[in-house]
mmCIF file of C-alpha atoms and ligand atoms in Angstrom:
data_model
loop_
_atom_site.group_PDB
_atom_site.id
_atom_site.type_symbol
_atom_site.label_atom_id
_atom_site.label_comp_id
_atom_site.label_asym_id
_atom_site.label_seq_id
_atom_site.Cartn_x
_atom_site.Cartn_y
_atom_site.Cartn_z
ATOM 1 C CA MET R 12 -42.802 9.522 -1.649
ATOM 2 C CA LYS R 13 -42.315 13.240 -2.206
ATOM 3 C CA ILE R 14 -38.829 14.604 -2.433
ATOM 4 C CA LEU R 15 -37.561 18.208 -1.950
ATOM 5 C CA VAL R 16 -34.895 18.910 -4.396
ATOM 6 C CA LEU R 17 -32.937 21.901 -3.261
ATOM 7 C CA ASN R 18 -30.079 23.656 -5.346
ATOM 8 C CA CYS R 19 -28.344 26.527 -3.092
ATOM 9 C CA GLY R 20 -26.275 29.110 -4.769
ATOM 10 C CA SER R 21 -24.290 31.603 -2.870
ATOM 11 C CA SER R 22 -27.689 33.860 -2.963
ATOM 12 C CA SER R 23 -30.134 31.943 -4.385
ATOM 13 C CA LEU R 24 -32.143 28.792 -3.722
ATOM 14 C CA LYS R 25 -33.856 26.620 -6.292
ATOM 15 C CA TYR R 26 -36.451 24.203 -5.122
ATOM 16 C CA GLN R 27 -38.577 21.846 -6.442
ATOM 17 C CA LEU R 28 -41.003 19.167 -4.924
ATOM 18 C CA VAL R 29 -41.057 15.811 -6.789
ATOM 19 C CA ASP R 30 -43.663 13.129 -6.601
ATOM 20 C CA MET R 31 -41.958 9.839 -6.995
ATOM 21 C CA ALA R 32 -45.056 7.778 -7.826
ATOM 22 C CA THR R 33 -45.076 9.911 -11.147
ATOM 23 C CA GLU R 34 -41.683 11.159 -11.123
ATOM 24 C CA THR R 35 -43.214 14.862 -11.479
ATOM 25 C CA ALA R 36 -42.652 18.244 -10.336
ATOM 26 C CA MET R 37 -45.627 19.046 -8.151
ATOM 27 C CA ALA R 38 -44.141 22.623 -7.656
ATOM 28 C CA LYS R 39 -40.738 24.869 -8.084
ATOM 29 C CA GLY R 40 -39.327 27.749 -7.161
ATOM 30 C CA LEU R 41 -36.605 30.158 -6.689
ATOM 31 C CA VAL R 42 -35.463 32.393 -4.121
ATOM 32 C CA GLU R 43 -33.009 35.247 -5.448
ATOM 33 C CA ARG R 44 -31.069 37.912 -3.967
ATOM 34 C CA ILE R 45 -30.738 36.248 -0.634
ATOM 35 C CA GLY R 46 -28.977 38.686 1.694
ATOM 36 C CA ILE R 47 -29.087 41.272 -0.827
ATOM 37 C CA GLU R 48 -31.490 44.138 -1.288
ATOM 38 C CA GLY R 49 -34.705 43.249 -3.423
ATOM 39 C CA SER R 50 -34.883 39.646 -2.523
ATOM 40 C CA GLN R 51 -38.047 37.657 -3.644
ATOM 41 C CA LEU R 52 -39.447 34.303 -4.183
ATOM 42 C CA VAL R 53 -41.197 32.998 -7.286
ATOM 43 C CA HIS R 54 -43.165 30.003 -6.902
ATOM 44 C CA GLU R 55 -44.791 28.036 -9.842
ATOM 45 C CA LYS R 56 -47.370 25.214 -9.460
ATOM 46 C CA ASP R 57 -49.034 23.423 -12.722
ATOM 47 C CA GLY R 58 -51.747 25.437 -14.043
ATOM 48 C CA MET R 59 -51.615 28.665 -12.018
ATOM 49 C CA ASP R 60 -49.980 31.880 -12.678
ATOM 50 C CA LYS R 61 -46.284 32.234 -10.952
ATOM 51 C CA VAL R 62 -46.679 33.802 -7.601
ATOM 52 C CA LYS R 63 -43.877 36.363 -6.669
ATOM 53 C CA ILE R 64 -43.456 37.177 -3.009
ATOM 54 C CA GLY R 65 -41.221 40.231 -2.141
ATOM 55 C CA ALA R 66 -39.694 40.286 1.241
ATOM 56 C CA GLU R 67 -36.470 40.631 3.611
ATOM 57 C CA ILE R 68 -34.554 37.223 3.010
ATOM 58 C CA PRO R 69 -31.386 37.642 5.248
ATOM 59 C CA ASN R 70 -30.198 34.177 4.692
ATOM 60 C CA HIS R 71 -30.804 30.795 3.591
ATOM 61 C CA THR R 72 -32.668 29.909 6.683
ATOM 62 C CA VAL R 73 -35.351 31.942 5.880
ATOM 63 C CA ALA R 74 -35.263 31.502 2.271
ATOM 64 C CA VAL R 75 -35.703 27.472 2.704
ATOM 65 C CA GLN R 76 -38.419 28.054 5.191
ATOM 66 C CA MET R 77 -40.094 30.524 2.843
ATOM 67 C CA ALA R 78 -39.955 27.876 0.283
ATOM 68 C CA ILE R 79 -41.575 25.314 2.677
ATOM 69 C CA ASP R 80 -44.581 27.800 3.595
ATOM 70 C CA ALA R 81 -44.792 28.282 -0.299
ATOM 71 C CA LEU R 82 -45.343 24.274 -0.769
ATOM 72 C CA THR R 83 -47.753 24.248 2.169
ATOM 73 C CA HIS R 84 -49.824 27.354 1.114
ATOM 74 C CA ALA R 85 -53.431 27.097 0.959
ATOM 75 C CA GLU R 86 -53.817 28.149 -2.550
ATOM 76 C CA HIS R 87 -50.567 27.881 -3.967
ATOM 77 C CA GLY R 88 -49.240 25.134 -1.975
ATOM 78 C CA VAL R 89 -49.102 21.366 -2.952
ATOM 79 C CA ILE R 90 -48.988 19.708 0.302
ATOM 80 C CA ALA R 91 -50.835 20.175 3.324
ATOM 81 C CA ASP R 92 -48.186 19.492 5.754
ATOM 82 C CA VAL R 93 -44.374 19.613 5.654
ATOM 83 C CA LYS R 94 -44.456 15.895 7.087
ATOM 84 C CA GLU R 95 -45.624 14.653 3.554
ATOM 85 C CA ILE R 96 -41.764 15.390 2.593
ATOM 86 C CA GLY R 97 -40.242 12.300 2.930
ATOM 87 C CA ALA R 98 -36.379 13.182 1.974
ATOM 88 C CA ALA R 99 -34.362 16.076 0.726
ATOM 89 C CA GLY R 100 -31.907 15.744 -2.231
ATOM 90 C CA HIS R 101 -29.232 18.403 -2.505
ATOM 91 C CA ARG R 102 -27.135 19.435 -5.388
ATOM 92 C CA VAL R 103 -23.507 19.774 -4.343
ATOM 93 C CA VAL R 104 -21.032 21.110 -6.821
ATOM 94 C CA HIS R 105 -17.643 19.609 -5.901
ATOM 95 C CA GLY R 106 -17.286 16.134 -4.357
ATOM 96 C CA GLY R 107 -13.719 15.923 -5.121
ATOM 97 C CA GLU R 108 -12.054 12.580 -5.281
ATOM 98 C CA ASN R 109 -14.234 11.562 -2.456
ATOM 99 C CA PHE R 110 -17.529 10.750 -4.034
ATOM 100 C CA ALA R 111 -18.118 8.488 -7.117
ATOM 101 C CA ASP R 112 -21.792 8.496 -6.452
ATOM 102 C CA ALA R 113 -24.402 10.090 -4.445
ATOM 103 C CA ALA R 114 -24.121 9.894 -0.593
ATOM 104 C CA LEU R 115 -26.500 9.847 2.522
ATOM 105 C CA ILE R 116 -25.620 12.659 4.559
ATOM 106 C CA THR R 117 -23.615 12.107 7.641
ATOM 107 C CA ASP R 118 -21.239 14.105 9.727
ATOM 108 C CA GLU R 119 -18.594 12.739 7.513
ATOM 109 C CA VAL R 120 -20.093 13.563 4.547
ATOM 110 C CA LYS R 121 -20.478 17.083 5.774
ATOM 111 C CA ALA R 122 -16.891 17.149 6.796
ATOM 112 C CA ALA R 123 -16.025 16.102 3.123
ATOM 113 C CA ILE R 124 -18.114 18.467 1.484
ATOM 114 C CA LYS R 125 -16.478 21.340 3.693
ATOM 115 C CA GLU R 126 -12.870 19.946 2.691
ATOM 116 C CA CYS R 127 -13.773 20.614 -0.844
ATOM 117 C CA ALA R 128 -14.836 24.055 -0.296
ATOM 118 C CA SER R 129 -11.408 25.397 -1.358
ATOM 119 C CA LEU R 130 -11.770 23.859 -4.930
ATOM 120 C CA ALA R 131 -15.525 25.384 -5.045
ATOM 121 C CA PRO R 132 -15.593 28.399 -2.600
ATOM 122 C CA LEU R 133 -18.572 29.980 -4.287
ATOM 123 C CA HIS R 134 -20.802 26.776 -4.072
ATOM 124 C CA ASN R 135 -19.921 24.313 -1.658
ATOM 125 C CA PRO R 136 -20.510 26.458 1.300
ATOM 126 C CA ALA R 137 -23.866 27.462 0.012
ATOM 127 C CA ASN R 138 -24.545 24.021 -0.448
ATOM 128 C CA LEU R 139 -23.499 22.878 3.002
ATOM 129 C CA ILE R 140 -25.607 25.880 4.529
ATOM 130 C CA GLY R 141 -28.641 24.261 2.611
ATOM 131 C CA ILE R 142 -28.310 20.769 3.970
ATOM 132 C CA GLU R 143 -28.032 22.217 7.672
ATOM 133 C CA VAL R 144 -30.875 24.349 7.347
ATOM 134 C CA CYS R 145 -32.803 21.304 5.943
ATOM 135 C CA GLU R 146 -31.597 19.280 8.945
ATOM 136 C CA LYS R 147 -33.025 21.713 11.476
ATOM 137 C CA LEU R 148 -36.493 22.358 9.621
ATOM 138 C CA LEU R 149 -37.266 19.150 8.300
ATOM 139 C CA GLY R 150 -35.352 16.399 10.016
ATOM 140 C CA VAL R 151 -35.707 13.906 7.292
ATOM 141 C CA PRO R 152 -33.134 11.604 5.629
ATOM 142 C CA GLN R 153 -30.940 13.896 3.269
ATOM 143 C CA VAL R 154 -28.911 13.197 0.185
ATOM 144 C CA ALA R 155 -25.804 15.014 -1.647
ATOM 145 C CA VAL R 156 -25.705 14.521 -5.376
ATOM 146 C CA PHE R 157 -22.214 15.824 -6.697
ATOM 147 C CA ASP R 158 -21.803 17.391 -10.027
ATOM 148 C CA THR R 159 -18.464 15.785 -10.049
ATOM 149 C CA ALA R 160 -19.444 12.320 -9.340
ATOM 150 C CA PHE R 161 -20.344 10.855 -12.786
ATOM 151 C CA HIS R 162 -16.764 11.934 -14.103
ATOM 152 C CA GLN R 163 -14.812 10.023 -11.410
ATOM 153 C CA THR R 164 -14.682 7.111 -14.087
ATOM 154 C CA MET R 165 -12.201 9.362 -16.231
ATOM 155 C CA PRO R 166 -8.967 7.652 -16.550
ATOM 156 C CA GLU R 167 -5.648 9.210 -15.291
ATOM 157 C CA HIS R 168 -4.326 10.010 -18.616
ATOM 158 C CA SER R 169 -7.394 12.236 -19.087
ATOM 159 C CA PHE R 170 -7.807 13.842 -15.856
ATOM 160 C CA LEU R 171 -4.315 14.869 -14.998
ATOM 161 C CA TYR R 172 -2.847 18.190 -16.156
ATOM 162 C CA GLY R 173 0.725 18.381 -17.643
ATOM 163 C CA LEU R 174 2.155 19.802 -14.154
ATOM 164 C CA PRO R 175 4.665 17.978 -12.135
ATOM 165 C CA TYR R 176 2.878 14.965 -10.694
ATOM 166 C CA GLU R 177 3.443 16.339 -6.982
ATOM 167 C CA LEU R 178 1.121 18.985 -7.362
ATOM 168 C CA TYR R 179 -1.672 16.254 -7.653
ATOM 169 C CA ASP R 180 -0.294 14.300 -5.034
ATOM 170 C CA LYS R 181 0.137 17.574 -2.729
ATOM 171 C CA TYR R 182 -3.343 19.534 -3.763
ATOM 172 C CA LYS R 183 -5.355 17.091 -5.978
ATOM 173 C CA VAL R 184 -4.942 19.723 -9.030
ATOM 174 C CA ARG R 185 -6.462 17.707 -11.670
ATOM 175 C CA ARG R 186 -9.583 17.953 -13.830
ATOM 176 C CA TYR R 187 -12.689 17.039 -11.892
ATOM 177 C CA GLY R 188 -15.822 18.290 -14.352
ATOM 178 C CA PHE R 189 -18.844 19.285 -13.804
ATOM 179 C CA HIS R 190 -22.558 19.087 -15.037
ATOM 180 C CA GLY R 191 -22.335 15.391 -14.454
ATOM 181 C CA THR R 192 -25.915 15.016 -13.325
ATOM 182 C CA SER R 193 -26.767 16.618 -16.438
ATOM 183 C CA HIS R 194 -24.601 14.847 -18.569
ATOM 184 C CA LYS R 195 -25.897 11.575 -17.057
ATOM 185 C CA TYR R 196 -29.444 12.227 -17.537
ATOM 186 C CA VAL R 197 -29.267 13.074 -21.217
ATOM 187 C CA SER R 198 -26.885 10.197 -22.076
ATOM 188 C CA ASP R 199 -29.374 7.653 -20.387
ATOM 189 C CA ARG R 200 -32.412 9.505 -22.299
ATOM 190 C CA ALA R 201 -30.309 9.209 -25.776
ATOM 191 C CA ALA R 202 -29.879 5.344 -25.283
ATOM 192 C CA ALA R 203 -33.486 5.129 -24.646
ATOM 193 C CA ILE R 204 -34.425 7.374 -27.900
ATOM 194 C CA LEU R 205 -31.697 5.251 -29.627
ATOM 195 C CA GLY R 206 -33.050 2.093 -28.298
ATOM 196 C CA LYS R 207 -29.660 0.887 -27.851
ATOM 197 C CA PRO R 208 -28.029 -0.147 -24.540
ATOM 198 C CA ILE R 209 -25.976 2.623 -23.194
ATOM 199 C CA GLY R 210 -23.120 0.277 -22.663
ATOM 200 C CA GLU R 211 -22.865 -0.096 -26.599
ATOM 201 C CA LEU R 212 -23.224 3.721 -27.228
ATOM 202 C CA LYS R 213 -20.353 6.244 -27.602
ATOM 203 C CA LEU R 214 -21.816 9.770 -26.685
ATOM 204 C CA ILE R 215 -21.242 13.417 -26.797
ATOM 205 C CA SER R 216 -23.384 15.333 -24.718
ATOM 206 C CA CYS R 217 -22.942 19.242 -25.037
ATOM 207 C CA HIS R 218 -24.479 21.112 -21.974
ATOM 208 C CA LEU R 219 -24.826 24.503 -22.992
ATOM 209 C CA GLY R 220 -26.190 26.848 -20.492
ATOM 210 C CA ASN R 221 -24.819 29.953 -18.922
ATOM 211 C CA GLY R 222 -22.140 27.703 -17.896
ATOM 212 C CA ALA R 223 -21.137 25.241 -20.420
ATOM 213 C CA SER R 224 -19.263 21.636 -20.723
ATOM 214 C CA VAL R 225 -19.048 18.796 -23.312
ATOM 215 C CA CYS R 226 -18.441 15.220 -21.856
ATOM 216 C CA ALA R 227 -17.540 12.353 -23.920
ATOM 217 C CA ILE R 228 -19.237 9.227 -22.741
ATOM 218 C CA LYS R 229 -18.288 5.629 -23.836
ATOM 219 C CA TYR R 230 -20.365 2.782 -23.155
ATOM 220 C CA GLY R 231 -22.308 4.900 -20.336
ATOM 221 C CA LYS R 232 -18.906 6.224 -18.638
ATOM 222 C CA SER R 233 -17.486 9.812 -18.836
ATOM 223 C CA VAL R 234 -14.166 9.103 -20.205
ATOM 224 C CA ASP R 235 -13.313 13.076 -20.716
ATOM 225 C CA THR R 236 -14.999 16.500 -19.995
ATOM 226 C CA SER R 237 -14.368 19.910 -21.076
ATOM 227 C CA MET R 238 -14.319 21.423 -17.340
ATOM 228 C CA GLY R 239 -11.328 20.946 -15.084
ATOM 229 C CA LEU R 240 -10.435 21.731 -11.695
ATOM 230 C CA THR R 241 -12.959 24.394 -11.535
ATOM 231 C CA PRO R 242 -15.975 25.200 -14.034
ATOM 232 C CA LEU R 243 -13.728 27.873 -15.973
ATOM 233 C CA GLU R 244 -12.180 25.273 -18.485
ATOM 234 C CA GLY R 245 -13.123 24.657 -21.995
ATOM 235 C CA LEU R 246 -15.952 25.987 -23.801
ATOM 236 C CA ILE R 247 -16.143 29.918 -24.039
ATOM 237 C CA MET R 248 -19.390 30.536 -22.099
ATOM 238 C CA GLY R 249 -21.999 33.286 -21.027
ATOM 239 C CA THR R 250 -19.345 35.349 -18.904
ATOM 240 C CA ARG R 251 -16.449 32.614 -18.497
ATOM 241 C CA THR R 252 -13.276 32.458 -20.758
ATOM 242 C CA GLY R 253 -12.831 28.662 -21.005
ATOM 243 C CA ASP R 254 -9.411 27.955 -22.468
ATOM 244 C CA MET R 255 -6.867 29.935 -23.017
ATOM 245 C CA ASP R 256 -3.105 29.862 -22.516
ATOM 246 C CA PRO R 257 -2.235 29.932 -19.055
ATOM 247 C CA ALA R 258 0.717 32.358 -19.403
ATOM 248 C CA ALA R 259 -2.076 34.696 -20.521
ATOM 249 C CA VAL R 260 -3.267 35.018 -17.330
ATOM 250 C CA THR R 261 0.051 36.136 -15.664
ATOM 251 C CA TYR R 262 0.811 38.271 -18.610
ATOM 252 C CA ILE R 263 -2.664 40.070 -17.992
ATOM 253 C CA MET R 264 -2.106 40.389 -14.241
ATOM 254 C CA GLU R 265 1.094 42.035 -14.554
ATOM 255 C CA LYS R 266 -0.063 44.491 -17.447
ATOM 256 C CA GLU R 267 -3.117 45.742 -15.663
ATOM 257 C CA GLY R 268 -1.903 45.307 -11.963
ATOM 258 C CA LEU R 269 -4.527 42.811 -11.178
ATOM 259 C CA SER R 270 -4.664 40.746 -7.867
ATOM 260 C CA PRO R 271 -5.543 36.755 -8.155
ATOM 261 C CA THR R 272 -9.014 37.697 -6.910
ATOM 262 C CA ALA R 273 -9.166 40.520 -9.462
ATOM 263 C CA MET R 274 -7.921 38.095 -12.449
ATOM 264 C CA GLU R 275 -10.536 35.491 -11.227
ATOM 265 C CA ASP R 276 -13.455 37.868 -11.499
ATOM 266 C CA LEU R 277 -12.398 38.967 -14.830
ATOM 267 C CA MET R 278 -12.190 35.215 -16.303
ATOM 268 C CA ASN R 279 -15.285 34.377 -14.285
ATOM 269 C CA LYS R 280 -17.434 37.501 -14.965
ATOM 270 C CA LYS R 281 -16.456 39.680 -17.464
ATOM 271 C CA SER R 282 -15.309 37.245 -20.313
ATOM 272 C CA GLY R 283 -17.118 34.752 -22.547
ATOM 273 C CA VAL R 284 -19.655 35.669 -25.027
ATOM 274 C CA ALA R 285 -20.423 38.975 -23.105
ATOM 275 C CA GLY R 286 -16.534 39.969 -22.700
ATOM 276 C CA VAL R 287 -15.976 39.307 -26.548
ATOM 277 C CA SER R 288 -19.454 40.695 -27.997
ATOM 278 C CA GLY R 289 -19.393 43.520 -25.350
ATOM 279 C CA LEU R 290 -23.462 43.309 -25.584
ATOM 280 C CA SER R 291 -24.473 40.270 -23.333
ATOM 281 C CA SER R 292 -24.062 36.981 -22.085
ATOM 282 C CA ASP R 293 -27.546 35.692 -23.242
ATOM 283 C CA PHE R 294 -27.715 33.981 -26.465
ATOM 284 C CA ARG R 295 -31.113 35.662 -27.276
ATOM 285 C CA ASP R 296 -29.684 39.219 -27.356
ATOM 286 C CA LEU R 297 -26.640 37.889 -29.142
ATOM 287 C CA GLU R 298 -28.732 36.011 -32.105
ATOM 288 C CA ASP R 299 -30.461 39.748 -32.328
ATOM 289 C CA GLY R 300 -27.515 41.458 -32.181
ATOM 290 C CA LYS R 301 -26.218 39.270 -35.010
ATOM 291 C CA ALA R 302 -29.646 39.823 -36.946
ATOM 292 C CA ASN R 303 -28.940 43.670 -36.710
ATOM 293 C CA GLY R 304 -25.273 43.557 -38.036
ATOM 294 C CA HIS R 305 -23.608 43.736 -34.357
ATOM 295 C CA LYS R 306 -20.069 43.017 -35.331
ATOM 296 C CA GLY R 307 -19.059 41.633 -31.441
ATOM 297 C CA ALA R 308 -22.244 39.544 -31.446
ATOM 298 C CA THR R 309 -21.529 38.086 -34.521
ATOM 299 C CA LEU R 310 -18.011 37.038 -33.856
ATOM 300 C CA ALA R 311 -18.881 35.990 -30.245
ATOM 301 C CA LEU R 312 -21.344 33.504 -32.026
ATOM 302 C CA GLN R 313 -18.901 32.201 -34.254
ATOM 303 C CA MET R 314 -16.131 31.760 -31.533
ATOM 304 C CA TYR R 315 -18.496 29.869 -29.509
ATOM 305 C CA ALA R 316 -19.932 27.216 -32.228
ATOM 306 C CA TYR R 317 -16.342 26.946 -33.236
ATOM 307 C CA ARG R 318 -15.006 25.988 -29.774
ATOM 308 C CA VAL R 319 -17.971 23.571 -29.416
ATOM 309 C CA ALA R 320 -17.191 21.835 -32.593
ATOM 310 C CA LYS R 321 -13.415 21.565 -31.833
ATOM 311 C CA TYR R 322 -14.464 19.897 -28.424
ATOM 312 C CA ILE R 323 -16.640 17.418 -30.268
ATOM 313 C CA GLY R 324 -13.789 16.477 -32.925
ATOM 314 C CA ALA R 325 -11.129 15.848 -30.115
ATOM 315 C CA TYR R 326 -13.601 13.817 -28.046
ATOM 316 C CA THR R 327 -14.545 11.642 -31.087
ATOM 317 C CA ALA R 328 -10.840 10.823 -31.666
ATOM 318 C CA ALA R 329 -10.853 10.369 -27.925
ATOM 319 C CA MET R 330 -13.785 7.668 -28.473
ATOM 320 C CA ASN R 331 -12.478 6.483 -31.615
ATOM 321 C CA GLY R 332 -15.949 7.104 -33.071
ATOM 322 C CA VAL R 333 -19.078 8.737 -31.857
ATOM 323 C CA ASP R 334 -22.813 7.486 -32.338
ATOM 324 C CA ALA R 335 -24.606 10.655 -31.219
ATOM 325 C CA ILE R 336 -24.020 14.312 -30.237
ATOM 326 C CA ILE R 337 -26.644 15.443 -27.685
ATOM 327 C CA PHE R 338 -27.596 19.352 -27.133
ATOM 328 C CA THR R 339 -29.049 20.287 -23.682
ATOM 329 C CA ALA R 340 -29.600 23.240 -21.415
ATOM 330 C CA GLY R 341 -30.694 26.781 -22.407
ATOM 331 C CA VAL R 342 -28.501 27.403 -25.268
ATOM 332 C CA GLY R 343 -28.318 23.611 -26.715
ATOM 333 C CA GLU R 344 -32.194 23.322 -26.152
ATOM 334 C CA ASN R 345 -33.487 26.459 -27.863
ATOM 335 C CA GLY R 346 -30.447 27.997 -29.796
ATOM 336 C CA ALA R 347 -31.361 26.166 -33.036
ATOM 337 C CA ASP R 348 -28.836 28.551 -34.752
ATOM 338 C CA THR R 349 -26.167 27.496 -32.682
ATOM 339 C CA ARG R 350 -26.819 23.912 -33.150
ATOM 340 C CA LYS R 351 -26.766 24.446 -36.877
ATOM 341 C CA ASP R 352 -23.545 26.407 -36.741
ATOM 342 C CA VAL R 353 -21.727 23.663 -34.906
ATOM 343 C CA SER R 354 -23.327 20.997 -37.052
ATOM 344 C CA GLU R 355 -21.989 22.332 -40.221
ATOM 345 C CA TYR R 356 -18.233 21.830 -38.984
ATOM 346 C CA LEU R 357 -19.239 17.974 -38.482
ATOM 347 C CA GLY R 358 -20.132 16.817 -41.917
ATOM 348 C CA TYR R 359 -16.841 15.020 -42.398
ATOM 349 C CA LEU R 360 -18.096 12.827 -39.434
ATOM 350 C CA GLY R 361 -21.270 12.137 -41.177
ATOM 351 C CA VAL R 362 -23.216 14.859 -38.965
ATOM 352 C CA ALA R 363 -26.317 16.392 -41.121
ATOM 353 C CA ILE R 364 -29.205 18.113 -39.487
ATOM 354 C CA ASP R 365 -32.833 18.579 -40.949
ATOM 355 C CA ASP R 366 -33.487 22.388 -40.588
ATOM 356 C CA GLU R 367 -37.139 21.938 -40.209
ATOM 357 C CA LYS R 368 -36.670 19.317 -37.614
ATOM 358 C CA ASN R 369 -33.883 21.522 -35.836
ATOM 359 C CA GLY R 370 -36.329 24.517 -36.002
ATOM 360 C CA LYS R 371 -38.613 22.687 -33.429
ATOM 361 C CA ARG R 372 -38.416 22.857 -29.561
ATOM 362 C CA GLY R 373 -39.346 22.183 -26.476
ATOM 363 C CA LYS R 374 -39.241 18.273 -26.042
ATOM 364 C CA GLU R 375 -36.933 15.397 -27.084
ATOM 365 C CA LEU R 376 -35.995 15.710 -30.876
ATOM 366 C CA ASP R 377 -33.970 13.715 -33.315
ATOM 367 C CA VAL R 378 -33.081 16.905 -35.573
ATOM 368 C CA SER R 379 -30.679 14.602 -37.894
ATOM 369 C CA THR R 380 -31.483 13.791 -41.637
ATOM 370 C CA PRO R 381 -32.792 10.177 -41.928
ATOM 371 C CA ASP R 382 -29.498 8.938 -43.815
ATOM 372 C CA ALA R 383 -27.131 10.835 -41.271
ATOM 373 C CA LYS R 384 -24.491 8.360 -39.779
ATOM 374 C CA VAL R 385 -24.306 10.368 -36.469
ATOM 375 C CA ARG R 386 -27.605 11.211 -34.856
ATOM 376 C CA VAL R 387 -28.164 14.808 -33.266
ATOM 377 C CA LEU R 388 -30.298 14.531 -30.332
ATOM 378 C CA VAL R 389 -31.721 17.476 -28.724
ATOM 379 C CA ILE R 390 -32.802 16.187 -24.987
ATOM 380 C CA PRO R 391 -34.023 18.743 -22.416
ATOM 381 C CA THR R 392 -32.194 18.342 -19.063
ATOM 382 C CA ASN R 393 -33.632 17.329 -16.024
ATOM 383 C CA GLU R 394 -31.106 17.300 -13.122
ATOM 384 C CA GLU R 395 -33.831 17.739 -10.470
ATOM 385 C CA LEU R 396 -35.288 14.251 -11.527
ATOM 386 C CA ILE R 397 -31.787 12.953 -11.317
ATOM 387 C CA ILE R 398 -31.186 14.130 -7.546
ATOM 388 C CA ALA R 399 -34.840 12.837 -6.744
ATOM 389 C CA ARG R 400 -33.952 9.556 -8.224
ATOM 390 C CA GLU R 401 -30.477 9.278 -6.590
ATOM 391 C CA THR R 402 -32.173 10.489 -3.146
ATOM 392 C CA ILE R 403 -34.989 7.715 -3.296
ATOM 393 C CA GLY R 404 -32.337 5.271 -4.012
ATOM 394 C CA LEU R 405 -30.301 5.828 -0.749
ATOM 395 C CA VAL R 406 -33.230 6.700 1.382
HETATM 396 P P1 LIG F 9 -29.152 27.682 -18.404
HETATM 397 O O1 LIG F 9 -28.188 28.026 -17.789
HETATM 398 O O2 LIG F 9 -29.243 26.199 -18.929
HETATM 399 O O3 LIG F 9 -30.674 28.187 -17.827
HETATM 400 O O4 LIG F 9 -29.300 28.411 -20.100
HETATM 401 C C1 LIG F 9 -29.466 29.693 -19.571
HETATM 402 C C2 LIG F 9 -29.162 30.461 -21.025
HETATM 403 O O5 LIG F 9 -29.672 29.714 -22.332
HETATM 404 C C3 LIG F 9 -29.343 31.942 -21.215
HETATM 405 O O6 LIG F 9 -28.413 32.822 -20.555
HETATM 406 C C4 LIG F 9 -29.557 32.055 -22.769
HETATM 407 O O7 LIG F 9 -28.272 32.340 -23.225
HETATM 408 C C5 LIG F 9 -29.912 30.653 -23.232
HETATM 409 N N1 LIG F 9 -31.293 30.789 -23.844
HETATM 410 C C6 LIG F 9 -32.632 30.649 -23.159
HETATM 411 N N2 LIG F 9 -33.303 30.825 -24.105
HETATM 412 C C7 LIG F 9 -32.925 30.778 -25.237
HETATM 413 C C8 LIG F 9 -33.470 30.738 -26.648
HETATM 414 N N3 LIG F 9 -34.836 30.905 -26.798
HETATM 415 N N4 LIG F 9 -32.714 30.963 -27.690
HETATM 416 C C9 LIG F 9 -31.335 31.154 -27.503
HETATM 417 N N5 LIG F 9 -30.563 30.946 -26.242
HETATM 418 C C10 LIG F 9 -31.463 30.737 -25.352
#
């Protein structure tokens, strides 16, 4: 079966067609700036140069149709007819407490995704649009795979905040966690690499991309994770603050005269390493900046690594030990300097990385020294493959 995997953002759409016979991506692409001037589709097929198609893309219906047209195109397409697509799998960001697993899309599931939209106002409505557009254009079974589902195993003492309990009862204010699909994929791969059953391993997975989170995975189950009610909590990210004193929020709002929306914008889009450095949210720019003596970039990188290391220390305590630490996503997979900076805090745990191995990139690597007590693994994430597997499992 061939499965179309879709990740609909508010103004973007990522797609991938996965051939489940080989579990490989036949083609993939990105539609950017949906509903904004300058929209385009970038399509990739193995062995061919990227194809860029600029067009007016006013909404997600047009975007999904363009993706299907690219997949069925005579030259850069990979299937002759849309009927070859057997099912569609969607990344859905927030499943609240309703979903501990992926779900076959029904009217009830769509209603539940809608209900969670207040917890992920930028993501869930876009995810739902993608589902409804595919319903019309493809007419095949569809599955929703939730970013939050993997973390539904967290115990109450780890997911509750120190707020009056009635706020949890009334509004379900609690830690949900995100990047679950990625944390699950890399932890399964880590068990395979280490040659041990996942049920015997204590793992800490660091998904360090534009958004970033750490997850404590004890015997295959998420027991804690750094993102919370929303993807703002935890690590310092590209443009997001991560943890800070909640009182700083009201203090800054009063001092700067900011509305709740303006404050949210500041915390989500203007903070993180971009805000601290005053330079960029991209780690390549920050590393160049540091090499050229940029003080802000140097400080931002120091703060970033320090925060990741603090979480690893905390999660080691939460699990009473750790067998391996996993780095994944854009920075985790490519940022050798960040991996080294984080690892240097963790010598007391028995972490030691080999600089030569750590300098390599692009595939699964064990970058620890042979005698290190805790393994450090670099594992490229593959959220699309997990979505495709969950989809075929349900249809
Ligand atoms: P993701 O959200 O997983 O796509 O990660 C995107 C981020 O990965 C970018 O913003 C960069 O900060 C980072 N990144 C990508 N390539 C590199 C690289 N070669 N070295 C360091 N960081 C990188």
